[in-house]
């Protein structure tokens, strides 16, 4: 098991390096000079050249790349050429907001989506089943940013229950949760739709298996059949979909943070992109890639807990 | 038991909501949401974006300032009076006494520095930095000037050549490098920290910077015009328009930046307790024709285009409430600009009143009876894209098919400034403070893109090429230079007007209109002056600004 985890982590390094390299190259070859963006429309050519030199943009690409990768290994993400702030500090300040949003979204999605899917499958063709299917369809159809705006209008403006901007104070749990609720609900509703749909279809498949019929024929109670025989076997595809959509959800935080104006990595990414702050963008991409790799790793490891037949050789 | 737990749970949830709501209660603090992800640089020697100005103008002062709500007249700021020598070469400013610089704490050393009185030494130090091309964006404006502290409260600017008030005063006013950075904080903090930390003499002083989230300023009790009525201002970086709007509706922000969009203005006007400010100077919408690219090398083609275009139609499409029509390259609101009547009095043909038949006739004469296909590189921003789409649509009537190649804004700037003959038609939307800057940046031979001595934005390469087809290089350099050397404001404006008429005659650009700025505010917010136009390019927040409780 430990060997497997180490192997997966080692395999993740070239993936992360590949992502980093692609991002680095794309940022450098994209037209639009950071120095021009910083200095704005008034800048003379001399001023732009002077700033390019100051930012190290006049250095050969390979040197800029080596410096950046070297910095990463030392845990130094560099300084934003735009505002002169340490990117590590910026990330440290914004990462908790993105992380809590992703976790809350995934948590809400699994917590409510899984029971909803199970119930819909067990009570197939009932009113609840139809209602949950309609809900899933809506959830799958709504883009996160649109759903976010609708929730803002309803809960933030009409009912005046929740704030519409900001992430709250991290040191104040109440304030933080108060600000987290609507963005987490936005992401959670989408996740819930995916999870409930997958749970329903997966359980329906298992319900028709022979071993389920055998269990029932043995006279087991329906609850025992469901929990011991059906759910355990249906969980593998559900965990897969949770893993896949958790990754999607992590990317989705960018739009949600923008809509709710949360000071997380997504908002930071959009700002950095607008300003051609390539150092910040590179760093954020590495962190996003890292999060995706961690989620994939956790998903793989979860299989083993659910199904002991899966070996990590 | 479960019922009890349920009740407790509901109470806890309610408490959480209440705590959050209390945390959000506002007092006398102004929250502004601007359209941007973060600041770019607050170092006043470089700061020039609207987002950065929204901070810088609250923390710094200049020797003189544009009268509130005015973009032409000046009034004292740090200086209580000023005079110019009879030869126009020595400008003397007498500083106000008792102007206190904000106290500050160096974030690296942790050392606190007390407030001190601003003197001539600070002013001289500031302009010495402003004149250094390695430390300032606008150094060329101070070329050939020396700065002298005559005594503690008197500063002299000694010029190599005389300059008129029209040209000199904007350089020391509250626009770009005119904002004075006191000497001690600049030396203590250095340019790197001053990218994000402001220490000046303005009504608000630095409190906190949360990168990519917000900039917090608190009122400066010792401000020389009196303690500000507000306790402080937070500038929130909110790139999403919808988030800004919802924040205003909810009361999280009292003032938000809007887009130059008529539907947005109407939508915001319909909201309760909301006031929409539409104000100047706005941004000039000017289409330039690259007279070195076929078929725009032929003046008949350029004139045909001008006759096919209709300013009223463009203004209607952009929004009648947010657009003002212009007829000359330098807008008539600035000295040297021309109104419709002035152009008509000089030569009515230079108005190029819409005449499709005449446009087609000219095209046929130039050898394009069925029109032609051309292209333009356009920024993805709405203020570029919408005018360009209307422009292209109007030209379709005379058979000209304009392909719009949309790129992101930074790419647009990069391409049009760093490549030669990259686009036959170039739209530029911006404001500049005076005729000299406008004419120099776009039509002075030295400003020719790529090939000029100091390349800026002269896409047509006027002054280096023949644009009229008579075999002679066409230039307005002599008029620009004559205006610069002229100290009499009327004579100077006359040269600029002549230059404008030449540009119209040569049909090298289409000055179409001005898109005004649009901001929305809660009716609780009162600026303390009439907002008509402001060179901060946003509503100016002063010590007089207040929030109705």
mmCIF file of C-alpha atoms in Angstrom, chain B residues 10-302:
data_model
loop_
_atom_site.group_PDB
_atom_site.id
_atom_site.type_symbol
_atom_site.label_atom_id
_atom_site.label_comp_id
_atom_site.label_asym_id
_atom_site.label_seq_id
_atom_site.Cartn_x
_atom_site.Cartn_y
_atom_site.Cartn_z
ATOM 1 C CA UNK B 10 -32.024 26.494 14.606
ATOM 2 C CA UNK B 11 -30.964 29.007 17.273
ATOM 3 C CA UNK B 12 -27.273 28.445 16.538
ATOM 4 C CA UNK B 13 -27.892 28.888 12.808
ATOM 5 C CA UNK B 14 -29.828 32.071 13.471
ATOM 6 C CA UNK B 15 -27.045 33.321 15.725
ATOM 7 C CA UNK B 16 -24.491 32.622 13.033
ATOM 8 C CA UNK B 17 -26.522 34.619 10.501
ATOM 9 C CA UNK B 18 -26.965 37.492 12.935
ATOM 10 C CA UNK B 19 -23.265 37.596 13.795
ATOM 11 C CA UNK B 20 -22.416 37.696 10.135
ATOM 12 C CA UNK B 21 -24.932 40.440 9.494
ATOM 13 C CA UNK B 22 -23.507 42.499 12.375
ATOM 14 C CA UNK B 23 -20.044 41.994 10.988
ATOM 15 C CA UNK B 24 -21.254 43.531 7.773
ATOM 16 C CA UNK B 25 -22.928 46.544 9.278
ATOM 17 C CA UNK B 26 -21.385 49.683 7.823
ATOM 18 C CA UNK B 27 -20.824 52.993 9.532
ATOM 19 C CA UNK B 28 -19.039 55.942 8.068
ATOM 20 C CA UNK B 29 -16.756 53.912 5.887
ATOM 21 C CA UNK B 30 -17.000 54.067 2.112
ATOM 22 C CA UNK B 31 -16.727 50.830 0.137
ATOM 23 C CA UNK B 32 -15.936 51.160 -3.553
ATOM 24 C CA UNK B 33 -15.853 48.260 -6.019
ATOM 25 C CA UNK B 34 -13.619 48.823 -9.029
ATOM 26 C CA UNK B 35 -13.284 46.802 -12.203
ATOM 27 C CA UNK B 36 -9.952 45.083 -11.727
ATOM 28 C CA UNK B 37 -8.308 42.029 -10.242
ATOM 29 C CA UNK B 38 -5.685 43.973 -8.314
ATOM 30 C CA UNK B 39 -3.614 47.109 -8.354
ATOM 31 C CA UNK B 40 -0.849 47.391 -10.952
ATOM 32 C CA UNK B 41 1.410 49.871 -9.235
ATOM 33 C CA UNK B 42 0.708 52.661 -6.791
ATOM 34 C CA UNK B 43 4.097 54.236 -7.280
ATOM 35 C CA UNK B 44 2.888 57.655 -8.506
ATOM 36 C CA UNK B 45 5.760 57.843 -10.957
ATOM 37 C CA UNK B 46 4.180 54.954 -12.843
ATOM 38 C CA UNK B 47 0.563 54.628 -11.706
ATOM 39 C CA UNK B 48 -1.866 55.454 -14.460
ATOM 40 C CA UNK B 49 -4.643 52.892 -14.654
ATOM 41 C CA UNK B 50 -8.088 53.900 -13.406
ATOM 42 C CA UNK B 51 -7.857 51.216 -10.728
ATOM 43 C CA UNK B 52 -4.549 52.577 -9.423
ATOM 44 C CA UNK B 53 -5.652 56.185 -9.626
ATOM 45 C CA UNK B 54 -8.607 55.326 -7.435
ATOM 46 C CA UNK B 55 -6.090 54.817 -4.609
ATOM 47 C CA UNK B 56 -3.318 57.230 -5.532
ATOM 48 C CA UNK B 57 -5.527 60.299 -5.800
ATOM 49 C CA UNK B 58 -6.809 59.787 -2.284
ATOM 50 C CA UNK B 59 -3.339 59.679 -0.755
ATOM 51 C CA UNK B 60 -1.319 62.286 -2.652
ATOM 52 C CA UNK B 61 -1.594 65.954 -3.569
ATOM 53 C CA UNK B 62 -0.031 68.064 -6.278
ATOM 54 C CA UNK B 63 1.125 71.675 -6.319
ATOM 55 C CA UNK B 64 -2.104 72.626 -8.029
ATOM 56 C CA UNK B 65 -5.185 70.632 -8.865
ATOM 57 C CA UNK B 66 -7.910 70.610 -11.458
ATOM 58 C CA UNK B 67 -10.961 72.290 -10.015
ATOM 59 C CA UNK B 68 -13.333 69.608 -8.781
ATOM 60 C CA UNK B 69 -15.572 68.632 -11.642
ATOM 61 C CA UNK B 70 -13.426 70.495 -14.195
ATOM 62 C CA UNK B 71 -10.703 69.309 -16.564
ATOM 63 C CA UNK B 72 -9.290 72.626 -17.780
ATOM 64 C CA UNK B 73 -9.114 75.105 -14.888
ATOM 65 C CA UNK B 74 -6.761 74.870 -11.937
ATOM 66 C CA UNK B 75 -6.846 75.827 -8.279
ATOM 67 C CA UNK B 76 -4.240 75.711 -5.514
ATOM 68 C CA UNK B 77 -3.475 72.392 -3.877
ATOM 69 C CA UNK B 78 -0.166 72.173 -1.981
ATOM 70 C CA UNK B 79 0.831 75.559 -3.377
ATOM 71 C CA UNK B 80 -1.138 78.559 -2.210
ATOM 72 C CA UNK B 81 -0.074 80.686 -5.189
ATOM 73 C CA UNK B 82 2.187 80.653 -8.217
ATOM 74 C CA UNK B 83 3.617 83.003 -10.802
ATOM 75 C CA UNK B 84 5.617 82.879 -14.000
ATOM 76 C CA UNK B 85 8.500 85.148 -15.017
ATOM 77 C CA UNK B 86 7.998 87.534 -17.909
ATOM 78 C CA UNK B 87 10.114 85.351 -20.240
ATOM 79 C CA UNK B 88 7.972 82.303 -19.380
ATOM 80 C CA UNK B 89 11.013 80.297 -18.251
ATOM 81 C CA UNK B 90 10.731 80.428 -14.457
ATOM 82 C CA UNK B 91 7.663 79.165 -12.645
ATOM 83 C CA UNK B 92 7.560 79.837 -8.904
ATOM 84 C CA UNK B 93 5.246 78.079 -6.463
ATOM 85 C CA UNK B 94 4.637 79.164 -2.875
ATOM 86 C CA UNK B 95 3.759 76.209 -0.664
ATOM 87 C CA UNK B 96 1.105 76.169 2.012
ATOM 88 C CA UNK B 97 2.457 75.966 5.531
ATOM 89 C CA UNK B 98 1.516 73.161 7.873
ATOM 90 C CA UNK B 99 0.881 70.473 5.241
ATOM 91 C CA UNK B 100 1.589 67.236 7.073
ATOM 92 C CA UNK B 101 2.870 64.032 5.494
ATOM 93 C CA UNK B 102 1.154 60.834 6.699
ATOM 94 C CA UNK B 103 2.995 58.894 9.379
ATOM 95 C CA UNK B 104 4.028 55.438 8.203
ATOM 96 C CA UNK B 105 5.523 52.120 9.283
ATOM 97 C CA UNK B 106 8.080 50.416 7.113
ATOM 98 C CA UNK B 107 6.661 46.905 6.532
ATOM 99 C CA UNK B 108 10.141 45.396 6.248
ATOM 100 C CA UNK B 109 11.889 46.957 9.223
ATOM 101 C CA UNK B 110 8.793 47.589 11.341
ATOM 102 C CA UNK B 111 10.085 51.055 12.153
ATOM 103 C CA UNK B 112 7.430 53.713 12.624
ATOM 104 C CA UNK B 113 8.023 57.178 11.207
ATOM 105 C CA UNK B 114 6.087 60.136 12.551
ATOM 106 C CA UNK B 115 4.334 62.690 10.413
ATOM 107 C CA UNK B 116 6.339 65.746 9.352
ATOM 108 C CA UNK B 117 5.713 68.975 7.487
ATOM 109 C CA UNK B 118 6.048 68.929 3.718
ATOM 110 C CA UNK B 119 8.513 71.513 2.456
ATOM 111 C CA UNK B 120 10.166 72.658 -0.742
ATOM 112 C CA UNK B 121 12.842 69.989 -0.247
ATOM 113 C CA UNK B 122 10.196 67.264 -0.703
ATOM 114 C CA UNK B 123 8.829 68.923 -3.811
ATOM 115 C CA UNK B 124 12.245 69.325 -5.434
ATOM 116 C CA UNK B 125 13.152 65.713 -4.616
ATOM 117 C CA UNK B 126 9.876 64.563 -6.151
ATOM 118 C CA UNK B 127 10.384 66.341 -9.444
ATOM 119 C CA UNK B 128 13.995 65.207 -9.664
ATOM 120 C CA UNK B 129 12.719 61.627 -9.564
ATOM 121 C CA UNK B 130 9.851 62.454 -11.928
ATOM 122 C CA UNK B 131 12.368 63.766 -14.459
ATOM 123 C CA UNK B 132 14.502 60.609 -14.338
ATOM 124 C CA UNK B 133 13.519 58.265 -17.198
ATOM 125 C CA UNK B 134 14.683 55.267 -15.168
ATOM 126 C CA UNK B 135 12.366 56.090 -12.310
ATOM 127 C CA UNK B 136 9.402 57.718 -13.977
ATOM 128 C CA UNK B 137 6.954 57.076 -16.764
ATOM 129 C CA UNK B 138 6.538 60.722 -17.626
ATOM 130 C CA UNK B 139 10.158 61.906 -17.481
ATOM 131 C CA UNK B 140 10.033 63.439 -20.949
ATOM 132 C CA UNK B 141 7.551 66.042 -19.660
ATOM 133 C CA UNK B 142 10.308 67.484 -17.447
ATOM 134 C CA UNK B 143 13.146 67.355 -19.949
ATOM 135 C CA UNK B 144 15.383 70.382 -19.702
ATOM 136 C CA UNK B 145 13.889 71.578 -16.411
ATOM 137 C CA UNK B 146 15.759 72.209 -13.180
ATOM 138 C CA UNK B 147 14.101 72.382 -9.789
ATOM 139 C CA UNK B 148 15.166 74.653 -6.970
ATOM 140 C CA UNK B 149 14.092 75.120 -3.353
ATOM 141 C CA UNK B 150 14.354 78.905 -2.935
ATOM 142 C CA UNK B 151 13.379 78.665 0.703
ATOM 143 C CA UNK B 152 11.431 76.259 2.905
ATOM 144 C CA UNK B 153 8.146 77.079 1.210
ATOM 145 C CA UNK B 154 9.153 78.257 -2.268
ATOM 146 C CA UNK B 155 9.937 76.063 -5.261
ATOM 147 C CA UNK B 156 11.151 77.182 -8.658
ATOM 148 C CA UNK B 157 11.046 75.377 -11.965
ATOM 149 C CA UNK B 158 13.601 76.736 -14.410
ATOM 150 C CA UNK B 159 12.855 75.796 -18.016
ATOM 151 C CA UNK B 160 15.206 75.720 -20.993
ATOM 152 C CA UNK B 161 12.444 76.987 -23.243
ATOM 153 C CA UNK B 162 9.387 78.963 -22.197
ATOM 154 C CA UNK B 163 6.152 77.045 -21.850
ATOM 155 C CA UNK B 164 2.595 78.301 -21.829
ATOM 156 C CA UNK B 165 0.310 77.741 -18.862
ATOM 157 C CA UNK B 166 -1.639 75.317 -21.085
ATOM 158 C CA UNK B 167 1.401 73.070 -21.294
ATOM 159 C CA UNK B 168 3.246 73.670 -18.047
ATOM 160 C CA UNK B 169 0.522 73.631 -15.422
ATOM 161 C CA UNK B 170 -0.849 70.139 -16.251
ATOM 162 C CA UNK B 171 2.640 68.763 -15.487
ATOM 163 C CA UNK B 172 2.499 69.956 -11.897
ATOM 164 C CA UNK B 173 -1.214 69.307 -11.445
ATOM 165 C CA UNK B 174 -2.857 66.224 -9.931
ATOM 166 C CA UNK B 175 -2.496 64.043 -12.969
ATOM 167 C CA UNK B 176 0.192 61.378 -13.342
ATOM 168 C CA UNK B 177 3.599 62.480 -12.040
ATOM 169 C CA UNK B 178 2.293 65.800 -10.728
ATOM 170 C CA UNK B 179 1.208 64.003 -7.546
ATOM 171 C CA UNK B 180 3.971 64.639 -5.034
ATOM 172 C CA UNK B 181 5.705 61.806 -3.220
ATOM 173 C CA UNK B 182 7.356 63.174 -0.061
ATOM 174 C CA UNK B 183 11.083 62.595 0.185
ATOM 175 C CA UNK B 184 11.447 60.717 3.478
ATOM 176 C CA UNK B 185 8.911 57.934 2.837
ATOM 177 C CA UNK B 186 10.249 57.478 -0.692
ATOM 178 C CA UNK B 187 13.785 57.080 0.610
ATOM 179 C CA UNK B 188 12.694 54.849 3.469
ATOM 180 C CA UNK B 189 10.341 52.582 1.535
ATOM 181 C CA UNK B 190 11.902 52.618 -1.911
ATOM 182 C CA UNK B 191 10.119 52.059 -5.219
ATOM 183 C CA UNK B 192 9.354 48.375 -4.565
ATOM 184 C CA UNK B 193 7.301 48.942 -1.436
ATOM 185 C CA UNK B 194 5.785 52.074 -2.921
ATOM 186 C CA UNK B 195 4.283 49.885 -5.594
ATOM 187 C CA UNK B 196 1.678 48.904 -3.030
ATOM 188 C CA UNK B 197 2.037 51.342 -0.137
ATOM 189 C CA UNK B 198 1.024 54.990 -0.339
ATOM 190 C CA UNK B 199 2.449 57.709 1.911
ATOM 191 C CA UNK B 200 1.534 61.224 0.894
ATOM 192 C CA UNK B 201 -0.343 64.242 2.140
ATOM 193 C CA UNK B 202 -3.839 63.399 0.868
ATOM 194 C CA UNK B 203 -7.075 63.061 2.832
ATOM 195 C CA UNK B 204 -6.678 59.286 3.263
ATOM 196 C CA UNK B 205 -3.680 57.287 4.426
ATOM 197 C CA UNK B 206 -2.601 53.688 4.066
ATOM 198 C CA UNK B 207 -4.147 51.176 6.430
ATOM 199 C CA UNK B 208 -3.995 47.778 4.784
ATOM 200 C CA UNK B 209 -3.446 46.100 1.439
ATOM 201 C CA UNK B 210 -4.919 42.659 0.851
ATOM 202 C CA UNK B 211 -3.491 41.676 -2.508
ATOM 203 C CA UNK B 212 -6.082 40.839 -5.158
ATOM 204 C CA UNK B 213 -8.861 41.600 -2.700
ATOM 205 C CA UNK B 214 -8.940 45.120 -1.290
ATOM 206 C CA UNK B 215 -7.029 48.293 -0.493
ATOM 207 C CA UNK B 216 -7.922 50.014 2.747
ATOM 208 C CA UNK B 217 -7.335 53.700 3.480
ATOM 209 C CA UNK B 218 -8.264 55.520 6.646
ATOM 210 C CA UNK B 219 -8.918 59.205 7.062
ATOM 211 C CA UNK B 220 -5.900 61.420 7.729
ATOM 212 C CA UNK B 221 -6.778 63.528 10.755
ATOM 213 C CA UNK B 222 -4.157 66.151 9.975
ATOM 214 C CA UNK B 223 -5.196 66.700 6.356
ATOM 215 C CA UNK B 224 -4.519 70.336 5.519
ATOM 216 C CA UNK B 225 -8.035 70.965 4.192
ATOM 217 C CA UNK B 226 -9.537 69.543 7.367
ATOM 218 C CA UNK B 227 -10.343 66.096 8.698
ATOM 219 C CA UNK B 228 -12.252 64.045 6.104
ATOM 220 C CA UNK B 229 -15.926 63.456 6.807
ATOM 221 C CA UNK B 230 -15.490 59.746 6.067
ATOM 222 C CA UNK B 231 -13.645 57.485 8.493
ATOM 223 C CA UNK B 232 -12.036 55.655 5.634
ATOM 224 C CA UNK B 233 -12.364 54.086 2.216
ATOM 225 C CA UNK B 234 -11.954 50.494 1.067
ATOM 226 C CA UNK B 235 -11.363 49.878 -2.598
ATOM 227 C CA UNK B 236 -12.450 46.355 -3.484
ATOM 228 C CA UNK B 237 -11.032 44.672 -6.573
ATOM 229 C CA UNK B 238 -14.085 43.058 -8.156
ATOM 230 C CA UNK B 239 -13.592 42.167 -11.821
ATOM 231 C CA UNK B 240 -17.081 40.709 -12.189
ATOM 232 C CA UNK B 241 -19.679 43.331 -13.095
ATOM 233 C CA UNK B 242 -22.520 41.288 -11.690
ATOM 234 C CA UNK B 243 -20.781 40.896 -8.333
ATOM 235 C CA UNK B 244 -20.304 44.670 -8.190
ATOM 236 C CA UNK B 245 -23.948 45.261 -8.985
ATOM 237 C CA UNK B 246 -25.218 42.782 -6.413
ATOM 238 C CA UNK B 247 -22.840 44.244 -3.847
ATOM 239 C CA UNK B 248 -24.306 47.685 -4.450
ATOM 240 C CA UNK B 249 -27.863 46.388 -4.247
ATOM 241 C CA UNK B 250 -27.089 44.630 -0.996
ATOM 242 C CA UNK B 251 -25.307 47.597 0.513
ATOM 243 C CA UNK B 252 -21.843 46.015 0.670
ATOM 244 C CA UNK B 253 -20.570 48.746 -1.647
ATOM 245 C CA UNK B 254 -21.728 52.334 -1.876
ATOM 246 C CA UNK B 255 -20.021 53.061 -5.191
ATOM 247 C CA UNK B 256 -19.284 50.783 -8.123
ATOM 248 C CA UNK B 257 -17.579 51.149 -11.473
ATOM 249 C CA UNK B 258 -19.792 50.385 -14.447
ATOM 250 C CA UNK B 259 -19.150 49.664 -18.092
ATOM 251 C CA UNK B 260 -19.791 52.239 -20.834
ATOM 252 C CA UNK B 261 -23.118 50.619 -21.624
ATOM 253 C CA UNK B 262 -26.526 52.177 -22.088
ATOM 254 C CA UNK B 263 -28.472 49.065 -20.955
ATOM 255 C CA UNK B 264 -26.417 48.959 -17.755
ATOM 256 C CA UNK B 265 -27.118 52.632 -17.077
ATOM 257 C CA UNK B 266 -30.843 52.078 -17.577
ATOM 258 C CA UNK B 267 -30.827 48.932 -15.450
ATOM 259 C CA UNK B 268 -29.053 50.712 -12.592
ATOM 260 C CA UNK B 269 -31.294 53.768 -12.830
ATOM 261 C CA UNK B 270 -34.260 51.498 -12.273
ATOM 262 C CA UNK B 271 -32.875 50.244 -8.967
ATOM 263 C CA UNK B 272 -34.191 51.865 -5.799
ATOM 264 C CA UNK B 273 -31.854 54.156 -3.833
ATOM 265 C CA UNK B 274 -29.364 54.136 -6.676
ATOM 266 C CA UNK B 275 -27.900 57.102 -8.528
ATOM 267 C CA UNK B 276 -26.022 56.677 -11.802
ATOM 268 C CA UNK B 277 -23.240 59.146 -12.562
ATOM 269 C CA UNK B 278 -22.421 59.666 -16.224
ATOM 270 C CA UNK B 279 -19.466 62.017 -16.425
ATOM 271 C CA UNK B 280 -16.456 63.143 -18.392
ATOM 272 C CA UNK B 281 -13.920 63.514 -19.652
ATOM 273 C CA UNK B 282 -14.728 60.046 -20.966
ATOM 274 C CA UNK B 283 -12.698 58.251 -23.580
ATOM 275 C CA UNK B 284 -12.307 59.451 -27.127
ATOM 276 C CA UNK B 285 -13.304 56.945 -29.788
ATOM 277 C CA UNK B 286 -11.045 57.541 -32.798
ATOM 278 C CA UNK B 287 -10.517 55.278 -35.805
ATOM 279 C CA UNK B 288 -7.110 55.685 -37.445
ATOM 280 C CA UNK B 289 -6.378 54.766 -41.050
ATOM 281 C CA UNK B 290 -2.939 53.362 -41.724
ATOM 282 C CA UNK B 291 -2.145 55.515 -44.727
ATOM 283 C CA UNK B 292 0.750 53.261 -45.675
ATOM 284 C CA UNK B 293 -1.441 50.191 -46.229
ATOM 285 C CA UNK B 294 -3.443 49.546 -49.385
ATOM 286 C CA UNK B 295 -6.016 50.760 -50.237
ATOM 287 C CA UNK B 296 -5.835 53.447 -47.534
ATOM 288 C CA UNK B 297 -2.780 54.949 -49.216
ATOM 289 C CA UNK B 298 -5.259 56.659 -51.536
ATOM 290 C CA UNK B 299 -6.808 59.749 -49.883
ATOM 291 C CA UNK B 300 -9.958 59.233 -51.964
ATOM 292 C CA UNK B 301 -10.525 55.893 -50.267
ATOM 293 C CA UNK B 302 -10.106 57.427 -46.814
#
